[in-house]
Amino acid sequence: MHFRLIGVGNTFTFELSGSSPLSVGRAVTNDCAIVDPTISRKHAELKVTPGGVEVIDQGSSNGTFVNGVQIEHSLIVPGDEVTFGKVVFRLEQVAPARPAAAAAAPPRAAATIVRQIPKTGESLALQGVAKMGESLASVGDAGEKDRRRLAILLEVSKGLTRSADIEALLQKIAEYAFQVLEADRCAIQLTDDFGILHPKISRDRRGERASSDIPQSIARTAVDDKVAVLSDDAGEDQRFTGQSVMLQKVRSAMCVPLIGSEDRVLGVLYVDNFSLKRFGESDLDFLIAFSGIAAVAIENGQLAERIRKEALARSNFERFFTPHLAARIASSPDAVKLGGDKRKVAILFSDIRGFTALSETMNPDTMARLLTEYFTEMVECVFRHGGTLDKFIGDAVMAQWGAPIGERDDCDRAMQAALDMMEELDRLNARWRSEGRPTLEIGIGINVGDVFAGNIGSDRRLEYTVIGDPVNVSSRLCGAAGPGEILISDPFRRELGSPPVLEPLPPMELKGKSQALPVFRVKR
């Protein structure tokens, strides 16, 4: 028996015949593909019988209805209406065609192949190679063509691994595709983090830039259902009703998803023809194998590019952050917000006492060498305890703990760094004294509080720093500290988990403060 489902209020029409079950669903791999959001991917199953058509719902989300009544399993006859989701059809019986000896040949139907692909790029490539290898036993031009394609795949697997960057890699992929396929255009689109396709390359056989507006109805089918698509007459194919197919007059097209590790779709590889040339199954086999190798190369290229960017970011961050913290920031760029945010930070200022007078007695080279040795050891003390070098201000060092990434013991770390700075300076002075060189004395001030932490500067130069009243207080404490002294504020003292021996000092009067600031000196 031969039946037909005719859309009611829609343009879908499906011929029903044969003894095999027919699948109904949104995915294009179904026998009756209905592109509608109310249709499940595997919505229902149809079985043609002498008395009508059995309809079996496959657990669809929006249900299957016969003459308005929801069903799980029902037999429909000509004249009945069946609704899948919200898409309505009427069943009609088709009369058998009359035999005619001189009847004209039927028009060529649009030939579409939708092939499910494996879950990884490697197996995708191997499947395509295996299918091509099956034809090597054949003789003649077809067998020689497949031999040449297999040779190119071997060349591709070597050549793509030598590409320096993603752009060069995509250009090579297009070049290899044109070597084997009689295509007028090759295009590659890659997905972003949200699965949206973005054009990366689109060129013709001469290497000239071509339109990047590939038919999205075909591309989205390949991405969403992870299938390889060959449409031998795309303009007449009801599966692909996108306007771009008609506007671009695409005659024959193939589109294969680029699938990387963990079954992740990286993008699509698309080729098409505008002439009378048509792609065949052997072309699709090659493109499947080729895309598997290309996907592995693209994923490796993206990984290498990400590693290069992280290495560059890390090298820049390591000028100001500890290597461990720099690595965390480089791998998580969101840790440093361009706009900045409010954070609780411990701030340390260290300043050389009497350096102006001392520098007047030294030549520039001697002074630069002394400062370099001094700053190197002071910064190492900051980094050793997980601090961030904020900046050098003349002969002063500004460091902070808590931004862009904070820890619960930031204040204890800052305190220990200050003690280490004093001890390290004692060792430097002992060595310099033995060498007959000048010695240095420093004062240190430490405070804690809520500050603005972020990138400050102009369009030409940005600098990550902290700004706020707690920074100013820390600077004032440093200015008040005598040679060899460490002064801390009362808020900082209260944050210490393991405070050193402290000596309270008279409260400090600060400009702009209504009350004097309690101050403590660290006894060493």
XYZ file of C-alpha atoms in Angstrom:
524
model
C 0.000 0.000 0.000
C 1.077 3.577 -0.633
C 0.010 6.526 1.531
C 0.860 10.193 1.754
C 0.973 12.567 4.739
C -0.085 16.028 3.595
C 0.544 19.013 5.846
C -2.486 20.943 7.101
C -1.457 24.591 7.465
C 2.138 23.719 6.617
C 4.138 22.738 3.522
C 5.414 19.323 4.669
C 4.517 16.287 2.561
C 5.805 12.726 2.996
C 5.332 9.592 0.899
C 4.735 6.457 3.029
C 5.396 3.016 1.573
C 7.379 -0.150 2.133
C 7.565 -2.557 5.053
C 10.311 -0.863 7.094
C 9.352 1.462 9.981
C 9.624 5.180 9.164
C 10.901 7.616 11.797
C 9.378 11.042 12.441
C 11.295 13.801 14.199
C 13.093 17.128 14.114
C 16.528 15.653 13.330
C 17.293 15.511 9.624
C 18.318 11.872 9.970
C 14.635 10.930 10.297
C 12.684 9.547 7.335
C 10.073 12.235 7.917
C 12.092 15.238 9.072
C 9.837 18.006 10.452
C 11.790 21.135 11.334
C 9.644 22.618 14.092
C 10.443 23.441 17.757
C 7.427 21.440 19.015
C 8.771 18.256 17.416
C 11.177 16.006 19.339
C 14.301 14.717 17.619
C 12.820 11.203 17.648
C 9.123 11.969 17.894
C 7.212 8.987 16.476
C 7.415 5.898 14.284
C 5.168 4.958 11.342
C 4.484 1.478 9.955
C 2.597 1.022 6.686
C 0.029 -1.822 6.827
C -2.636 -3.007 4.339
C -5.340 -1.344 6.454
C -3.616 1.989 7.093
C -0.608 3.395 8.962
C 0.343 2.519 12.536
C 1.481 5.555 14.546
C 3.683 4.892 17.599
C 4.736 7.799 19.822
C 8.416 7.597 20.911
C 8.030 9.394 24.226
C 7.905 12.831 22.599
C 7.821 15.989 24.713
C 4.681 17.491 23.150
C 2.839 14.309 22.282
C 1.218 12.717 19.220
C -2.513 13.127 18.509
C -4.962 11.330 16.181
C -8.110 13.330 15.383
C -7.412 15.517 18.421
C -6.903 12.653 20.921
C -3.425 12.027 22.348
C -2.213 8.502 21.627
C 0.724 6.238 22.288
C -0.128 3.666 19.592
C -2.916 3.960 17.012
C -3.892 2.973 13.472
C -4.839 5.808 11.142
C -6.721 5.465 7.852
C -7.148 7.839 4.905
C -8.995 10.960 6.006
C -7.646 10.865 9.592
C -5.612 13.769 10.947
C -2.429 13.110 12.927
C -0.653 15.847 14.854
C 3.009 15.674 15.903
C 3.548 18.355 18.530
C 1.666 21.208 16.891
C 2.237 20.197 13.257
C -0.915 18.707 11.667
C -1.102 16.206 8.768
C -3.898 14.433 6.904
C -3.436 10.879 5.627
C -4.336 10.119 2.014
C -4.103 6.942 0.024
C -2.149 7.195 -3.213
C -3.485 5.348 -6.256
C -0.959 3.117 -8.031
C 0.536 4.664 -11.156
C -0.734 3.380 -14.501
C 1.888 1.554 -16.561
C 2.924 3.403 -19.712
C 5.467 1.953 -22.090
C 6.319 5.301 -23.607
C 6.119 7.265 -20.395
C 8.758 9.891 -19.948
C 11.512 9.250 -17.402
C 10.677 10.745 -14.005
C 12.561 13.866 -13.070
C 15.718 13.337 -11.038
C 14.960 13.705 -7.342
C 17.236 15.638 -5.063
C 19.754 13.156 -3.636
C 20.639 13.870 -0.035
C 22.943 11.805 2.150
C 23.006 12.483 5.866
C 25.620 10.289 7.489
C 25.989 9.886 11.235
C 29.611 10.225 12.276
C 31.657 8.748 15.150
C 32.239 10.583 18.394
C 35.892 11.579 18.004
C 37.924 13.204 15.285
C 40.381 10.303 15.194
C 37.702 7.648 14.607
C 36.009 9.993 12.142
C 39.180 10.083 10.086
C 39.706 6.336 10.349
C 36.118 5.610 9.259
C 36.497 7.768 6.183
C 39.854 6.213 5.306
C 38.382 2.723 5.716
C 35.464 3.515 3.386
C 37.851 4.900 0.792
C 40.115 1.892 1.186
C 37.255 -0.452 0.317
C 37.210 0.938 -3.207
C 40.917 0.319 -3.840
C 40.111 -3.172 -5.055
C 38.227 -1.626 -7.942
C 39.983 -0.883 -11.214
C 40.042 2.072 -13.530
C 39.907 5.784 -12.835
C 37.815 5.498 -9.663
C 40.388 3.230 -7.979
C 43.257 5.494 -9.004
C 41.369 8.528 -7.718
C 40.933 6.913 -4.302
C 44.617 5.972 -4.208
C 45.519 9.583 -4.844
C 43.136 10.727 -2.111
C 44.619 8.319 0.441
C 48.080 9.601 -0.461
C 46.899 13.150 0.121
C 45.447 12.185 3.510
C 48.894 10.919 4.525
C 50.387 14.188 3.324
C 47.697 16.134 5.187
C 48.425 14.369 8.480
C 52.065 15.480 8.194
C 51.574 18.904 6.651
C 48.920 20.191 9.039
C 51.068 19.483 12.097
C 53.711 21.905 10.792
C 51.440 24.937 10.552
C 52.660 27.815 12.687
C 49.290 29.306 13.613
C 45.557 28.856 13.165
C 45.264 31.212 10.174
C 48.009 29.386 8.263
C 46.477 26.059 9.259
C 43.048 26.973 7.864
C 44.626 28.131 4.589
C 46.394 24.755 4.261
C 43.162 22.864 4.937
C 41.482 24.741 2.070
C 44.424 24.087 -0.259
C 44.330 20.342 0.421
C 40.548 20.254 -0.104
C 40.869 21.828 -3.555
C 43.601 19.348 -4.512
C 41.138 16.448 -4.423
C 37.598 17.799 -4.622
C 36.173 19.475 -7.713
C 34.721 22.294 -5.648
C 34.099 25.930 -6.550
C 34.296 27.161 -2.963
C 35.740 25.992 0.365
C 34.760 27.627 3.639
C 35.589 26.988 7.288
C 33.591 28.333 10.207
C 34.593 27.812 13.842
C 32.364 27.848 16.911
C 32.838 30.118 19.902
C 32.230 29.218 23.562
C 28.472 29.541 22.976
C 28.385 27.257 19.923
C 27.842 30.142 17.474
C 29.550 29.724 14.093
C 31.940 32.461 12.936
C 33.444 32.644 9.403
C 37.218 32.145 9.379
C 38.064 31.454 5.759
C 36.154 31.307 2.465
C 37.982 31.092 -0.875
C 37.655 29.780 -4.404
C 39.974 27.497 -6.380
C 42.140 30.429 -7.492
C 42.813 31.392 -3.895
C 40.659 34.486 -4.094
C 38.299 35.450 -1.319
C 34.763 34.144 -1.780
C 31.483 34.928 -0.039
C 31.559 33.695 3.568
C 27.752 33.466 3.690
C 27.454 29.699 3.486
C 23.931 28.226 3.820
C 23.345 28.202 7.568
C 20.529 25.646 7.257
C 23.131 23.119 6.100
C 25.849 24.252 8.524
C 23.559 24.165 11.564
C 22.348 20.692 10.601
C 25.962 19.454 10.604
C 26.720 21.110 13.961
C 23.492 20.406 15.859
C 23.099 16.774 14.792
C 26.829 16.034 14.303
C 26.245 14.572 10.870
C 28.024 14.835 7.551
C 25.716 16.216 4.863
C 25.858 15.790 1.086
C 23.140 17.512 -0.885
C 23.286 16.682 -4.577
C 20.713 19.325 -5.456
C 20.602 21.749 -2.544
C 18.203 24.162 -4.203
C 15.518 21.479 -4.515
C 16.156 19.792 -1.189
C 13.237 20.303 1.232
C 15.516 19.625 4.203
C 17.417 22.846 3.554
C 14.978 25.665 3.011
C 17.357 28.473 4.024
C 17.183 31.562 1.830
C 20.945 31.559 1.262
C 20.731 28.249 -0.618
C 18.422 29.815 -3.180
C 20.119 33.212 -3.333
C 23.575 31.734 -3.895
C 22.257 29.168 -6.416
C 24.119 26.337 -4.703
C 23.910 23.258 -6.913
C 25.760 20.633 -4.860
C 27.163 20.988 -1.341
C 28.912 18.995 1.384
C 29.294 20.010 4.993
C 31.089 18.071 7.723
C 31.428 19.006 11.402
C 34.948 19.396 12.772
C 34.775 17.271 15.906
C 37.536 17.466 18.499
C 38.091 15.707 21.778
C 35.218 15.011 24.175
C 32.821 15.062 21.206
C 33.104 18.866 21.002
C 32.199 20.494 17.680
C 34.933 22.975 16.732
C 33.171 24.177 13.586
C 32.336 23.042 10.054
C 34.205 22.377 6.822
C 32.015 23.266 3.827
C 32.491 22.887 0.069
C 30.031 23.540 -2.751
C 29.583 23.887 -6.485
C 27.597 26.377 -8.511
C 28.091 24.537 -11.815
C 26.716 21.207 -13.055
C 29.399 19.269 -11.176
C 27.901 17.062 -8.487
C 29.515 15.517 -5.431
C 29.169 11.768 -4.843
C 29.491 9.407 -1.902
C 33.213 8.905 -2.478
C 33.640 12.685 -2.159
C 31.770 12.597 1.146
C 33.957 9.717 2.376
C 37.056 11.765 1.645
C 35.673 14.888 3.320
C 34.764 12.888 6.457
C 38.278 11.450 6.720
C 39.858 14.787 5.860
C 37.789 16.699 8.414
C 38.794 14.276 11.174
C 42.475 15.011 10.596
C 41.773 18.724 10.192
C 39.826 18.838 13.493
C 42.731 17.281 15.402
C 45.133 19.811 13.843
C 42.811 22.748 14.609
C 42.346 21.660 18.222
C 46.108 21.255 18.656
C 46.625 24.666 17.035
C 44.105 26.305 19.356
C 45.775 24.675 22.357
C 49.214 25.871 21.233
C 47.859 29.381 20.694
C 46.289 29.394 24.148
C 49.563 28.201 25.684
C 51.492 30.971 23.884
C 49.060 33.616 25.119
C 49.198 32.288 28.676
C 53.012 32.205 28.557
C 53.094 35.819 27.372
C 50.581 36.880 30.007
C 52.500 34.980 32.667
C 55.797 36.631 31.711
C 54.132 40.039 32.049
C 52.416 39.181 35.339
C 55.621 37.746 36.845
C 57.109 41.240 36.839
C 54.631 42.139 39.598
C 53.218 38.895 41.003
C 54.774 35.756 42.411
C 55.294 33.021 39.776
C 52.564 30.901 41.409
C 50.085 33.792 41.459
C 51.062 34.838 37.937
C 50.271 31.321 36.697
C 46.835 31.427 38.359
C 46.051 34.816 36.819
C 47.305 33.811 33.356
C 45.117 30.688 33.337
C 42.107 32.622 34.733
C 42.085 36.064 33.076
C 38.808 36.924 34.831
C 40.790 37.142 38.076
C 41.895 40.627 36.964
C 38.864 42.710 36.053
C 39.542 45.596 33.718
C 37.085 47.774 35.589
C 38.497 46.858 38.985
C 36.650 46.037 42.191
C 36.655 46.659 45.937
C 38.925 44.354 47.913
C 40.383 44.056 51.389
C 44.131 44.470 51.006
C 47.194 44.657 53.261
C 49.577 47.387 52.024
C 53.302 47.619 52.812
C 55.546 50.615 52.127
C 59.315 50.413 52.551
C 61.573 53.477 52.161
C 65.349 54.055 52.425
C 66.295 56.530 55.132
C 68.655 59.363 54.155
C 69.050 58.139 50.612
C 69.020 61.637 49.053
C 72.076 62.726 51.041
C 73.781 59.375 50.408
C 73.222 59.527 46.648
C 75.001 62.878 46.447
C 78.233 61.179 47.516
C 77.951 58.311 44.970
C 78.487 58.218 41.209
C 75.445 57.092 39.123
C 76.826 53.621 38.290
C 77.599 52.821 41.915
C 74.177 54.054 43.034
C 72.363 52.059 40.317
C 74.230 48.864 41.261
C 73.455 49.363 44.964
C 69.755 49.968 44.308
C 69.511 46.994 41.955
C 70.928 44.635 44.582
C 68.687 46.146 47.250
C 65.455 46.032 45.208
C 66.173 42.481 44.029
C 66.306 41.162 47.584
C 63.334 43.232 48.800
C 61.103 42.027 45.951
C 62.190 38.449 46.617
C 61.002 38.848 50.224
C 57.611 40.078 48.972
C 57.264 37.218 46.483
C 58.445 34.621 48.995
C 55.379 35.389 51.084
C 52.859 35.565 48.219
C 52.720 39.347 47.894
C 52.296 41.540 44.828
C 54.855 44.172 43.863
C 52.674 47.189 43.196
C 55.380 49.640 42.157
C 58.708 51.328 42.891
C 58.389 54.982 43.913
C 61.882 56.405 43.762
C 63.777 54.466 46.431
C 60.534 53.165 48.010
C 58.840 49.804 47.514
C 55.044 49.433 47.574
C 53.675 45.892 47.921
C 50.244 44.495 48.720
C 48.503 41.259 49.670
C 44.883 40.570 48.671
C 44.554 41.655 45.033
C 43.793 40.340 42.524
C 43.601 37.074 44.477
C 43.427 37.113 48.258
C 44.148 34.588 51.000
C 42.857 34.367 54.572
C 46.337 34.998 56.043
C 47.293 37.978 53.869
C 48.152 40.147 56.877
C 50.377 37.479 58.410
C 52.157 37.133 55.067
C 52.731 40.887 54.880
C 54.067 40.930 58.440
C 56.485 38.091 57.764
C 57.658 39.757 54.541
C 58.456 42.961 56.461
C 60.521 41.027 59.030
C 62.360 39.209 56.234
C 63.101 42.512 54.510
C 64.787 43.804 57.655
C 66.817 40.595 58.094
C 67.812 40.531 54.413
C 68.952 44.152 54.608
C 71.129 43.269 57.640
C 72.838 40.581 55.523
C 73.284 42.984 52.592
C 74.753 45.647 54.858
C 77.223 43.134 56.334
C 78.432 42.206 52.840
C 78.576 45.782 51.610
C 80.476 46.826 54.740
C 83.073 44.123 54.139
C 83.445 45.382 50.564
C 83.889 48.973 51.713
C 80.564 50.039 50.181
C 77.827 52.254 51.702
C 75.116 50.655 53.853
C 71.368 51.390 53.911
C 68.641 51.771 56.538
C 64.908 51.465 55.844
C 61.608 52.158 57.555
C 58.441 50.117 56.915
C 54.751 50.940 57.382
C 51.868 48.436 57.050
C 48.088 48.938 57.050
C 44.998 47.021 55.935
C 41.604 48.074 54.601
C 39.148 48.154 51.723
C 40.626 49.679 48.563
C 39.883 49.916 44.856
C 41.958 47.330 42.983
C 42.126 47.408 39.209
C 43.777 48.688 36.062
C 44.453 52.415 36.224
C 45.963 54.600 33.521
C 45.325 55.805 30.005
C 44.547 54.193 26.674
C 48.289 53.971 26.030
C 49.277 52.379 29.320
C 47.395 50.564 32.063
C 48.818 49.619 35.443
C 47.282 47.254 37.975
C 47.318 48.973 41.388
C 45.353 49.666 44.562
C 43.949 53.071 45.541
C 42.253 54.297 48.700
C 42.683 55.765 52.159
C 44.316 52.594 53.598
C 47.112 53.055 51.030
C 47.675 56.636 52.184
C 47.781 55.570 55.856
C 50.350 52.891 55.083
C 52.522 55.490 53.300
C 52.251 57.850 56.311
C 53.276 55.048 58.683
C 56.313 54.336 56.522
C 57.239 58.016 56.540
C 57.031 58.118 60.344
C 59.106 54.954 60.858
C 62.711 55.485 61.900
C 65.695 53.530 60.543
C 65.117 49.816 61.184
C 61.530 50.357 62.392
C 58.321 48.587 61.333
C 55.151 50.517 62.214
C 51.697 48.933 61.868
C 48.161 50.251 62.300
C 45.665 48.946 64.860
C 43.327 47.463 62.162
C 46.316 45.547 60.787
C 47.295 44.347 64.275
C 43.773 42.968 64.849
C 43.950 40.951 61.608
C 47.164 39.144 62.582
C 46.772 35.496 63.463
C 50.305 35.217 64.913
C 51.409 38.735 65.843
C 55.060 39.427 66.785
C 55.984 41.267 69.960
C 54.506 44.771 69.628
C 55.113 48.053 71.413
C 52.264 50.607 71.462
C 53.239 54.134 70.448
C 51.434 57.440 70.998
C 48.509 57.803 68.555
C 49.516 59.457 65.286
C 47.765 62.592 64.071
C 47.053 62.342 60.342
C 45.837 65.092 58.041
C 42.159 64.619 57.150
C 41.526 62.274 60.103
C 39.256 63.440 62.943
C 40.845 61.015 65.401
C 44.455 60.085 66.048
C 45.550 56.706 64.676
C 46.723 54.043 67.165
C 50.171 52.829 66.081
C 52.348 49.869 67.106
C 56.053 49.261 66.620
C 57.305 45.738 65.950
C 60.020 44.728 68.422
C 62.704 42.754 66.576
